[in-house]
PDB file of C-alpha atoms in Angstrom:
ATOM      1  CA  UNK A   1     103.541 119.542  86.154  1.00 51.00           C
ATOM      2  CA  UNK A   2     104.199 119.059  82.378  1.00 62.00           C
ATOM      3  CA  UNK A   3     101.469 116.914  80.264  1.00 62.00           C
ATOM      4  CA  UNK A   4     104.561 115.166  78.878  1.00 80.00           C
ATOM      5  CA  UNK A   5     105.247 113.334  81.920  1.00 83.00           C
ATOM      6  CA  UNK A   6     102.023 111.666  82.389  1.00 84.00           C
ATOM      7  CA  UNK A   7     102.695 110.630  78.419  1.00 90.00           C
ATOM      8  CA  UNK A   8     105.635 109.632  79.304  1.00 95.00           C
ATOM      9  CA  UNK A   9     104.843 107.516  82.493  1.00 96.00           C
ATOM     10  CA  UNK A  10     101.395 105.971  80.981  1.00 97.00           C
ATOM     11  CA  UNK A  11     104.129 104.326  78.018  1.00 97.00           C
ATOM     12  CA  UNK A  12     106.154 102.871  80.787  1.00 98.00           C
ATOM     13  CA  UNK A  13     103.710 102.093  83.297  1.00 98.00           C
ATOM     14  CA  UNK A  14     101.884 100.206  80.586  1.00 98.00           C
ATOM     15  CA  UNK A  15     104.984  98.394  78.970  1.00 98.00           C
ATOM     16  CA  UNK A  16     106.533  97.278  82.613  1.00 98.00           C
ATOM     17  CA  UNK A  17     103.065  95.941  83.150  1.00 98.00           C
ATOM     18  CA  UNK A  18     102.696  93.886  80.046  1.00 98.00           C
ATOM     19  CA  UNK A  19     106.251  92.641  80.679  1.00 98.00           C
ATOM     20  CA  UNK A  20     105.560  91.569  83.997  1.00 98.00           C
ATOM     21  CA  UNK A  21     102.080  89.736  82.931  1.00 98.00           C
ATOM     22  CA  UNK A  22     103.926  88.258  80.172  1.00 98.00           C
ATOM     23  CA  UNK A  23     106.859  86.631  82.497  1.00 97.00           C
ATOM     24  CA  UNK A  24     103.480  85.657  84.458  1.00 97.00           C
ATOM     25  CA  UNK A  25     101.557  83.838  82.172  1.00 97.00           C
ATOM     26  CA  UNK A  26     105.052  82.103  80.755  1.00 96.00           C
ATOM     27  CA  UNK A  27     105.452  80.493  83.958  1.00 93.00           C
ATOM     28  CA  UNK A  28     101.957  79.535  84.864  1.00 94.00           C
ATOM     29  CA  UNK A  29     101.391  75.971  85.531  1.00 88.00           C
ATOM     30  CA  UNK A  30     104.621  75.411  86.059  1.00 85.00           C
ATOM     31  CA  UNK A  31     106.658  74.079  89.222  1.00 77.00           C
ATOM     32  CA  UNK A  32     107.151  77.582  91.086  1.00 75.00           C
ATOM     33  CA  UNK A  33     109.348  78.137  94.510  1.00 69.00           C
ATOM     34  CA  UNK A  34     107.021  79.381  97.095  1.00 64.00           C
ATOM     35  CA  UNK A  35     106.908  80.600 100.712  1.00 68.00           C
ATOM     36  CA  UNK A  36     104.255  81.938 103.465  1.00 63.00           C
ATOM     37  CA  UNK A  37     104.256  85.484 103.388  1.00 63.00           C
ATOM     38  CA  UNK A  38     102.464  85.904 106.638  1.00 58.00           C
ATOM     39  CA  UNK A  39     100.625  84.046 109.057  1.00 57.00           C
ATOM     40  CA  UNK A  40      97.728  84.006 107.361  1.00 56.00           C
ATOM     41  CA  UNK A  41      98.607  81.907 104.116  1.00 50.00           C
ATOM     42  CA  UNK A  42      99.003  84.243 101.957  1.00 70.00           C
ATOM     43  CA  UNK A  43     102.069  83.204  99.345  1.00 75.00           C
ATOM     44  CA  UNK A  44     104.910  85.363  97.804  1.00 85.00           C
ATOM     45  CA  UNK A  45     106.057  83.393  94.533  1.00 89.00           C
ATOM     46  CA  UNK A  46     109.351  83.687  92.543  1.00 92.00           C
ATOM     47  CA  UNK A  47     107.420  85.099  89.596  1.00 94.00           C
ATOM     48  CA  UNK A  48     106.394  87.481  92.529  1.00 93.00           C
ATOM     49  CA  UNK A  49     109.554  88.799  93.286  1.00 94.00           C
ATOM     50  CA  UNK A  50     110.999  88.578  89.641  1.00 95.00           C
ATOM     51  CA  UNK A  51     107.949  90.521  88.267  1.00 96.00           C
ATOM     52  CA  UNK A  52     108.443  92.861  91.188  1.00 96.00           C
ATOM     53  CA  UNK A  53     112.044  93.852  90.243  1.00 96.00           C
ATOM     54  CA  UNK A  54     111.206  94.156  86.554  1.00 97.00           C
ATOM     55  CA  UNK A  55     108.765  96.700  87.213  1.00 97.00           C
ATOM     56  CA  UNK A  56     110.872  98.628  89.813  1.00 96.00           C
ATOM     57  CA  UNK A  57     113.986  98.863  87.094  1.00 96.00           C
ATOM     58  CA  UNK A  58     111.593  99.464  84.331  1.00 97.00           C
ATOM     59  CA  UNK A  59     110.765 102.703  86.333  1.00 97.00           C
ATOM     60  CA  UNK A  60     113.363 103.883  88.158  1.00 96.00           C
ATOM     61  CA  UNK A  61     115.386 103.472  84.535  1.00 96.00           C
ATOM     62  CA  UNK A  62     112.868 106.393  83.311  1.00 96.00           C
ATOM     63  CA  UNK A  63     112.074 108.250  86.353  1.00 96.00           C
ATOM     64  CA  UNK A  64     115.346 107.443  88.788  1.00 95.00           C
ATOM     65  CA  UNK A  65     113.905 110.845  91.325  1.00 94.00           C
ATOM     66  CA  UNK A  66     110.656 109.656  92.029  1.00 95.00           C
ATOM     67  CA  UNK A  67     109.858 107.420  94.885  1.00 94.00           C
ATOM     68  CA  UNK A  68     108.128 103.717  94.392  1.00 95.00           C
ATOM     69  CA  UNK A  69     106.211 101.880  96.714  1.00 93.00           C
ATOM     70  CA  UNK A  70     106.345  97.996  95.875  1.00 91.00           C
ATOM     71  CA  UNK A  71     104.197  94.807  97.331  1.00 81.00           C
ATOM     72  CA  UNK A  72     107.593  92.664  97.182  1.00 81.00           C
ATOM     73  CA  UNK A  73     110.640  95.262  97.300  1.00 77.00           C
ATOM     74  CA  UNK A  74     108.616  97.528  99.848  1.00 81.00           C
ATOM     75  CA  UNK A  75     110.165 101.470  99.933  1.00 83.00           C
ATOM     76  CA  UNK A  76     112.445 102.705  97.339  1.00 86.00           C
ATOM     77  CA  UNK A  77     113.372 105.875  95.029  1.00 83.00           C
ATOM     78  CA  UNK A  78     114.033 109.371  96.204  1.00 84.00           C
ATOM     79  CA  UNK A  79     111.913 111.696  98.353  1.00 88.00           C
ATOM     80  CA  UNK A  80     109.867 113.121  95.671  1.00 91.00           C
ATOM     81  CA  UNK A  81     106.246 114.835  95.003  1.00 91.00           C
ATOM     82  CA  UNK A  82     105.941 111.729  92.545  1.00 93.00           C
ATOM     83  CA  UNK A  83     105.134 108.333  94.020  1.00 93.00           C
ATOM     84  CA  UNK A  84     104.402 104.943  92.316  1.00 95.00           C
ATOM     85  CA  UNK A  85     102.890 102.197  93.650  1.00 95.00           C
ATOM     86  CA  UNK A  86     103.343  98.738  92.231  1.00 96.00           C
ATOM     87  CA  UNK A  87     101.690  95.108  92.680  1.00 96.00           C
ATOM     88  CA  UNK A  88     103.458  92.687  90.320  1.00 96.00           C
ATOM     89  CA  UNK A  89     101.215  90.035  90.892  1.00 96.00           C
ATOM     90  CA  UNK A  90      97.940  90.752  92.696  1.00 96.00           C
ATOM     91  CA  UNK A  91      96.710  87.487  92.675  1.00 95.00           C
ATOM     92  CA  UNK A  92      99.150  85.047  94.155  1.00 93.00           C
ATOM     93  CA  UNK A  93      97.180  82.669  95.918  1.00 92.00           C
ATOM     94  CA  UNK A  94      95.249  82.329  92.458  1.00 95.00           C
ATOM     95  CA  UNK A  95      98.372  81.983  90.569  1.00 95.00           C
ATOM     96  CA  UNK A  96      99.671  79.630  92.504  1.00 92.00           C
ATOM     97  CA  UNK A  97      96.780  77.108  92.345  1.00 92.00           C
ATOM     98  CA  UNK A  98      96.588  77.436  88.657  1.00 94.00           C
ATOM     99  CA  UNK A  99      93.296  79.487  88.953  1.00 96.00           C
ATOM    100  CA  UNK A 100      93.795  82.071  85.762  1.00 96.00           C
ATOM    101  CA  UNK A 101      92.965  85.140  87.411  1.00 97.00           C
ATOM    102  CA  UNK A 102      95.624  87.375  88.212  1.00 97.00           C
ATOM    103  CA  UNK A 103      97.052  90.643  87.203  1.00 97.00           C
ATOM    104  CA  UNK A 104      99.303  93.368  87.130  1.00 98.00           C
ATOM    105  CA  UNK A 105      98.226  96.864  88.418  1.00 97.00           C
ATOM    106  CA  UNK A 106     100.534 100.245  88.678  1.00 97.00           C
ATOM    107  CA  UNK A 107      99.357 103.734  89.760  1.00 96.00           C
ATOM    108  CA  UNK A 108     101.278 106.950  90.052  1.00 95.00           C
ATOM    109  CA  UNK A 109     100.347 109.899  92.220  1.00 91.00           C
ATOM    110  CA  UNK A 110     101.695 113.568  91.872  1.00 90.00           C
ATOM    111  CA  UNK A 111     101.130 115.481  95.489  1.00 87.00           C
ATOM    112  CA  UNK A 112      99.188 112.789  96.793  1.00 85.00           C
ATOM    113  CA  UNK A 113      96.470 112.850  93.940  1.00 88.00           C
ATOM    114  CA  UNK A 114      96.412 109.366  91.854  1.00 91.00           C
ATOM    115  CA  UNK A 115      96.601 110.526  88.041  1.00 93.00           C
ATOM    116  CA  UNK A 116      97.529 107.094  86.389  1.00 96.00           C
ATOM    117  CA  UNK A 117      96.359 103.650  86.628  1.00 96.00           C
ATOM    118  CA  UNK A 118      97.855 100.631  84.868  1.00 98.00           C
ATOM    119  CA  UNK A 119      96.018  97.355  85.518  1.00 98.00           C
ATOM    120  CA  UNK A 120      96.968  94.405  83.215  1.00 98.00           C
ATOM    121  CA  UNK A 121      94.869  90.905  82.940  1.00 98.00           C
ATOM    122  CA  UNK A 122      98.207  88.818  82.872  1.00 97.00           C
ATOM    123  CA  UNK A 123      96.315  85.685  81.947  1.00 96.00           C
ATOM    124  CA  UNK A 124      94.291  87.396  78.703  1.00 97.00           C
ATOM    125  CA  UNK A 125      96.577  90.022  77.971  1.00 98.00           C
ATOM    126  CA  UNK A 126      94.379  92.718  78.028  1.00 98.00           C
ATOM    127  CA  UNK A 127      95.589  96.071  79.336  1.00 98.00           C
ATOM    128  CA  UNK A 128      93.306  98.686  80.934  1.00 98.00           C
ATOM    129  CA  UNK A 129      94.662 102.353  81.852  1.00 98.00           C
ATOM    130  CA  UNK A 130      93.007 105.663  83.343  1.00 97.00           C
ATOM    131  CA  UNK A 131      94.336 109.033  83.248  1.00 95.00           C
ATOM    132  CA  UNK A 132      93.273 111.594  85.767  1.00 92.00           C
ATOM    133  CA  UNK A 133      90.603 113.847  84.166  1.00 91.00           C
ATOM    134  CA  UNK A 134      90.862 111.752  80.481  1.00 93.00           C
ATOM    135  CA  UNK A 135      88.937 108.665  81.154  1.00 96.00           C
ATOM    136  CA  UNK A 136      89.443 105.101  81.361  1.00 98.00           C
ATOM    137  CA  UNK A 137      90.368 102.596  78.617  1.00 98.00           C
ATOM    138  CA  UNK A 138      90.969  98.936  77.656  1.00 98.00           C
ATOM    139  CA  UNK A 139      93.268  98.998  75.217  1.00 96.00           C
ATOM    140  CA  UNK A 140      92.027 101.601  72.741  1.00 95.00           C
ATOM    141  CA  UNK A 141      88.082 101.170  73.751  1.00 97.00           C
ATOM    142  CA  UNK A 142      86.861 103.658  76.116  1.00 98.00           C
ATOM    143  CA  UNK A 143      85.171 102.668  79.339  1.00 98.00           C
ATOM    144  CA  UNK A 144      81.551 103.581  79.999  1.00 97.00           C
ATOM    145  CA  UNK A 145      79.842 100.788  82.065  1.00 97.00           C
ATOM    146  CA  UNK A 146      75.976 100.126  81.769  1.00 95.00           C
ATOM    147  CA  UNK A 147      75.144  97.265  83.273  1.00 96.00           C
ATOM    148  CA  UNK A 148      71.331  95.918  82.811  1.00 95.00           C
ATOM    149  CA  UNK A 149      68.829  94.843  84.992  1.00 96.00           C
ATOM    150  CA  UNK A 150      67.746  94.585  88.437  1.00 97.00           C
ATOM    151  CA  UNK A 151      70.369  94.628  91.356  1.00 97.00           C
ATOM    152  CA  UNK A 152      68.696  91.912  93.257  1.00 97.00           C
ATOM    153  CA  UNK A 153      69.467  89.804  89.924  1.00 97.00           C
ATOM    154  CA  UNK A 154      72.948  90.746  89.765  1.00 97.00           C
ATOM    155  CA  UNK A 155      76.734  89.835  90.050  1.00 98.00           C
ATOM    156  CA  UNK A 156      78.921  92.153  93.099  1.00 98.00           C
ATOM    157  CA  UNK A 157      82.371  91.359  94.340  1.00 98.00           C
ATOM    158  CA  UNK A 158      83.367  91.751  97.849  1.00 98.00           C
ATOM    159  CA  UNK A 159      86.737  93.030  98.881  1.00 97.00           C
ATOM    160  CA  UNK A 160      88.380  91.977 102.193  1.00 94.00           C
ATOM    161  CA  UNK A 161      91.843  93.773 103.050  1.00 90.00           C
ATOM    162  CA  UNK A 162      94.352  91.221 104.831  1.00 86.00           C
ATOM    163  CA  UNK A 163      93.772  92.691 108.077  1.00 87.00           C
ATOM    164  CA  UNK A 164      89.830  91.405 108.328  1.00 92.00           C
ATOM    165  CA  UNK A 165      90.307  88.578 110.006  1.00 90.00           C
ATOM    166  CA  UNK A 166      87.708  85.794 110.117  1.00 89.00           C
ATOM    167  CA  UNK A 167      86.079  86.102 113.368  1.00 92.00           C
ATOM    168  CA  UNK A 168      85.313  89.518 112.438  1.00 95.00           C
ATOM    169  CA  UNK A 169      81.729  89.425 113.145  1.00 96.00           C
ATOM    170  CA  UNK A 170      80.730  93.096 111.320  1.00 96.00           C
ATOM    171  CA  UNK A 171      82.508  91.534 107.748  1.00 97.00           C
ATOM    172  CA  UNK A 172      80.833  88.089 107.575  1.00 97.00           C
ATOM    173  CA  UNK A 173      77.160  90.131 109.012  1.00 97.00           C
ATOM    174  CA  UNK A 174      77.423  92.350 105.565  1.00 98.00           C
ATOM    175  CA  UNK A 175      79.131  89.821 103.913  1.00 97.00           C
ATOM    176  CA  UNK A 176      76.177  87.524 104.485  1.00 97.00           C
ATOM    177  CA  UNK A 177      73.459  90.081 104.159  1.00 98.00           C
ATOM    178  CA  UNK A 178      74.721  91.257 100.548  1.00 98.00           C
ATOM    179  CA  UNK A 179      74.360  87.346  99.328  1.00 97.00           C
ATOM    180  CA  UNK A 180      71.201  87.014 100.656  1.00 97.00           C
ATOM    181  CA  UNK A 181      70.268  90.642  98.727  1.00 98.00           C
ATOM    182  CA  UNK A 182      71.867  89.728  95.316  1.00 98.00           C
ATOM    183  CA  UNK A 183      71.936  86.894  92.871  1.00 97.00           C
ATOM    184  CA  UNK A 184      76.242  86.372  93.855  1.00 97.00           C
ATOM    185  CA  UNK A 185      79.072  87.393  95.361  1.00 98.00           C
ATOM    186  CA  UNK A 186      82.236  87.123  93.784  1.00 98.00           C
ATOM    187  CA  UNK A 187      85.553  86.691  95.977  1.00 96.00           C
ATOM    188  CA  UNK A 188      87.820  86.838  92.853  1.00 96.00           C
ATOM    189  CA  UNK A 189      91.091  87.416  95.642  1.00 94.00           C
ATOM    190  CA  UNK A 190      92.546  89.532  92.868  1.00 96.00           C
ATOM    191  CA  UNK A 191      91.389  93.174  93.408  1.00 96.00           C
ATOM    192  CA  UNK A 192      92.601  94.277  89.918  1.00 96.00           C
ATOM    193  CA  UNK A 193      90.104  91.812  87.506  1.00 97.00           C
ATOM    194  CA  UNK A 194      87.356  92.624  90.068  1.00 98.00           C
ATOM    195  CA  UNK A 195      87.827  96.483  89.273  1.00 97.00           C
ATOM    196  CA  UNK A 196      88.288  95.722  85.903  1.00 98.00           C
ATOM    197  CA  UNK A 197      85.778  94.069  85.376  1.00 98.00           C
ATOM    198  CA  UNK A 198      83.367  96.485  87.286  1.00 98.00           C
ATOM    199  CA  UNK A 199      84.786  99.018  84.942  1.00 98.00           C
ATOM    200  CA  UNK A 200      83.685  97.004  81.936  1.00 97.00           C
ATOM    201  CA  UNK A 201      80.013  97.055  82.976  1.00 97.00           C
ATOM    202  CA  UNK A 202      80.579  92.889  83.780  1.00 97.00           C
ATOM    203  CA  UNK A 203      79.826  93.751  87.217  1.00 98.00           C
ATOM    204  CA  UNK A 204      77.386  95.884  88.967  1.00 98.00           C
ATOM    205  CA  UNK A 205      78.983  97.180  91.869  1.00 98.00           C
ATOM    206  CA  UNK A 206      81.925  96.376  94.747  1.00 98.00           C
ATOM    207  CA  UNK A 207      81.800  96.508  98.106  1.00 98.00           C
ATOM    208  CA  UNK A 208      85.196  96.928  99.474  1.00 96.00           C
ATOM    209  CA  UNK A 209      85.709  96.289 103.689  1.00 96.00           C
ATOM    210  CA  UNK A 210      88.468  97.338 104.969  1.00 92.00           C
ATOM    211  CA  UNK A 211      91.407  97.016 102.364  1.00 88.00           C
ATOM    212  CA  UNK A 212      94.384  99.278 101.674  1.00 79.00           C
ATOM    213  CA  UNK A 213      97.403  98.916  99.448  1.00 78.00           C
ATOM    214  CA  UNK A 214      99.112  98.610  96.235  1.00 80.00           C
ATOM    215  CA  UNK A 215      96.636  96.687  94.748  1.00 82.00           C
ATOM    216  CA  UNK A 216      93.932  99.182  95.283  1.00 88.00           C
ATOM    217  CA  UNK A 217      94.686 102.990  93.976  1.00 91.00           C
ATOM    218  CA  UNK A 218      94.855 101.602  90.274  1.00 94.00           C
ATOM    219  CA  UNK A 219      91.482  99.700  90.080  1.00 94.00           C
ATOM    220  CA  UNK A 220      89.910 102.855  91.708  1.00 92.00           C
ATOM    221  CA  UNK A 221      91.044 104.993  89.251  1.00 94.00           C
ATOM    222  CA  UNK A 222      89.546 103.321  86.359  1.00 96.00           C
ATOM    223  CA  UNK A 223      86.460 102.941  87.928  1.00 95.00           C
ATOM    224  CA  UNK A 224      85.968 106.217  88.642  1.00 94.00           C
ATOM    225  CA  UNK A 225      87.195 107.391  85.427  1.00 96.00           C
ATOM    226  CA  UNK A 226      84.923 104.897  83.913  1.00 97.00           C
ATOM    227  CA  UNK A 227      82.363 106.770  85.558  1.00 96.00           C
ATOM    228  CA  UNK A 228      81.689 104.719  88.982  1.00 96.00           C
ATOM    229  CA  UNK A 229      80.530 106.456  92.048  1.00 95.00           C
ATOM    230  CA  UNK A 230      82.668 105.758  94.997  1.00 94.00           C
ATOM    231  CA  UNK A 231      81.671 106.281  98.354  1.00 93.00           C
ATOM    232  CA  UNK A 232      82.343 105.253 101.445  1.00 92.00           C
ATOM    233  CA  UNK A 233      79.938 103.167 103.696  1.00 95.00           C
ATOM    234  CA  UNK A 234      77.802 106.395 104.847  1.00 94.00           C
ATOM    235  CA  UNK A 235      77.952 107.492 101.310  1.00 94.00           C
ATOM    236  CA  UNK A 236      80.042 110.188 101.129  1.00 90.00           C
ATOM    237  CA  UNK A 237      81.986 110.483  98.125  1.00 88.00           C
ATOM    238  CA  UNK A 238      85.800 109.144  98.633  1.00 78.00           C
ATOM    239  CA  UNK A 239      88.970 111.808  98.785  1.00 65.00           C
ATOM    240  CA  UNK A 240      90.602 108.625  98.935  1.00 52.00           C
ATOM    241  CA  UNK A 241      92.798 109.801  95.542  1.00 53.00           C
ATOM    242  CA  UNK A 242      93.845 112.767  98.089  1.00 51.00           C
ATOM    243  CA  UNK A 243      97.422 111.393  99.882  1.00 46.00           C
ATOM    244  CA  UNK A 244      98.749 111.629 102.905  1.00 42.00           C
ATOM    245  CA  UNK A 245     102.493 111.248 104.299  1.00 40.00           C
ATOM    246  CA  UNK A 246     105.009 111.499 101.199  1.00 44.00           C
ATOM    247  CA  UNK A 247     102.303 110.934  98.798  1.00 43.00           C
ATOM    248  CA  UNK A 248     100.974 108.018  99.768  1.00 47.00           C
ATOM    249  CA  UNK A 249      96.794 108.205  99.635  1.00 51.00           C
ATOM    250  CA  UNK A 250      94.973 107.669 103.069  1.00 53.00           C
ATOM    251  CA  UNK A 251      94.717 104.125 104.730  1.00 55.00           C
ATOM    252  CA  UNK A 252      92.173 101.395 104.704  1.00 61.00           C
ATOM    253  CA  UNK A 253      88.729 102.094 103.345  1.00 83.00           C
ATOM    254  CA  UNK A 254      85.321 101.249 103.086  1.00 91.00           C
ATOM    255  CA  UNK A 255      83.843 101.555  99.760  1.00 94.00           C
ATOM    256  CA  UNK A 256      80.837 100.727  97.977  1.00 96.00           C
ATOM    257  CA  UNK A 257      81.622 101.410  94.316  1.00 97.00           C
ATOM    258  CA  UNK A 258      78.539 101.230  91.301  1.00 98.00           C
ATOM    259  CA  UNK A 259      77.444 103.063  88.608  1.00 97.00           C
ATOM    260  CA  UNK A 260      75.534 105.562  89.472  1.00 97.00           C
ATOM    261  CA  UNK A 261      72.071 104.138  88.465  1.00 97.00           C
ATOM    262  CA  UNK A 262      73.114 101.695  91.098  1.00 98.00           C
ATOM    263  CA  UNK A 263      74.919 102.608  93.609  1.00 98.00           C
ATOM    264  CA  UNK A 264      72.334 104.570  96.041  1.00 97.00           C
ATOM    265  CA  UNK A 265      70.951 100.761  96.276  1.00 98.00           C
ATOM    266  CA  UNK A 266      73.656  98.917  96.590  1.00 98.00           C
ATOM    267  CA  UNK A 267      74.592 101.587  99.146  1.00 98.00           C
ATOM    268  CA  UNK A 268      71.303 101.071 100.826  1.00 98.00           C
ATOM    269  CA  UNK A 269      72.067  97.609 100.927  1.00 98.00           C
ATOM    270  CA  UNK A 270      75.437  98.185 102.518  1.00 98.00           C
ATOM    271  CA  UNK A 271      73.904  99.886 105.678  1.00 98.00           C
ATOM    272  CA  UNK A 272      70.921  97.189 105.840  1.00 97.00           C
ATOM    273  CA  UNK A 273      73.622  94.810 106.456  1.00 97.00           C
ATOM    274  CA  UNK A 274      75.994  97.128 108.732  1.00 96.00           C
ATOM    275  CA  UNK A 275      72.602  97.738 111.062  1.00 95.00           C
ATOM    276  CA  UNK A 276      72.132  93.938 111.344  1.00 87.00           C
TER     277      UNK A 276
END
């Protein structure tokens, strides 16, 4: 595997993201076509399936023989050892309300191992990328979270995949536990800030229940590249960046993910709640 193509795909994983942010935040506010995606609620949006496309081409115009996973366009591409995996807008609901959170995120594995993350804040602009092995970055600043203080006193987000349901007893018992053990829980409903932000050192740690998908593998990424521990909920550290069939990494997880001055608490906390 030649350095030159992760060059190559960071430049257009980042510039397909910023163009799809930027078509984003053009339209937001604005009278959008929308329609149930599922039974659930969730929404697929125009801008959805616009931003979806623009990403796919932007790819498959540089890389035609790899293969692309997408939220909107599903399976695409060529059998290949290289695999993308695209969420135009992670965020929808959000969007569509007119709350500004949403984002952009893009990964790329090589033999099932994630080596590039592309998340972009659509609504600030802000890009943040991680490279297997070379760190993680908003814009040009490196990434090395320290957030201050005492857990108890702090800001976690909570993760749900779109599976949980909301009679599931286990999820709103931890759920409830971790508000009662910290000063808030954020349910931001757009994986790719929350990671970001965790990243920055703005949080101190997610707990993730359950959740698999496209908006997932590029947040992780630049956490761990930031230098967050990620473990699952019996705190053994994730091969989630490992794939499995064609690529693709392993299926819904449980992760609690915090720097490492933090985690082993937060972790603690975790299995408090899960004993309940």
């Amino acid at each position: 595997m030649e350095r030159s193509t992760w060059t190559l795909a960071r430049e257009v994983a980042e510039r397909a993201a910023k163009k799809a942010g930027e078509l984003a935040r053009s339209r937001f506010g604005s009278q959008l076509g929308t329609q149930m995606k599922d039974e659930r609620g969730d929404l697929v949006t125009e801008i959805d399936l616009l931003a979806d496309r623009l990403i796919v081409d932007e790819i498959m115009s540089v890389f035609p023989t790899h293969r692309i996973y997408s939220e909107e366009a599903g399976e695409g591409g060529a059998a290949s050892e290289w695999v993308w995996h695209v969420d135009p807008l992670d965020g929808t609901n959000n969007y569509a309300i007119g709350l500004p959170l949403y984002g952009v995120c893009i990964s790329l594995s090589y033999q099932g191992q994630i080596i590039l993350g592309v998340v972009y804040d659509s609504h600030l602009g802000v890009t943040y990328t991680a490279v297997h092995g070379d760190g993680a970055w908003q814009e040009d600043v490196k990434l090395a979270p320290h957030p201050q203080g005492a857990l108890a006193k702090s800001s976690i987000s909570w993760i749900q995949g779109h599976v949980v349901k909301k009679d599931n007893l286990r999820a709103l018992r931890l759920r409830h536990h971790l508000e009662f053990a910290t000063k808030r829980v954020l349910r931001l409903w757009a994986p790719s800030i929350a990671w970001a932000m965790l990243a920055r050192g703005d949080l101190h740690g997610i707990v993730l229940y359950d959740s698999e998908g496209e908006d997932l593998y590029a947040g992780l990424l630049l956490a761990q590249e930031a230098g967050v521990k990620v473990t699952d909920f019996a705190g053994v550290p994730l091969g989630l960046l490992n794939g499995g069939n064609e690529g693709k990494p392993a299926g819904a997880q449980f992760v609690v993910a915090a720097v490492p001055a933090y985690h082993d608490e937060l972790l603690r906390m975790v299995q408090a709640g899960l004993a309940e």
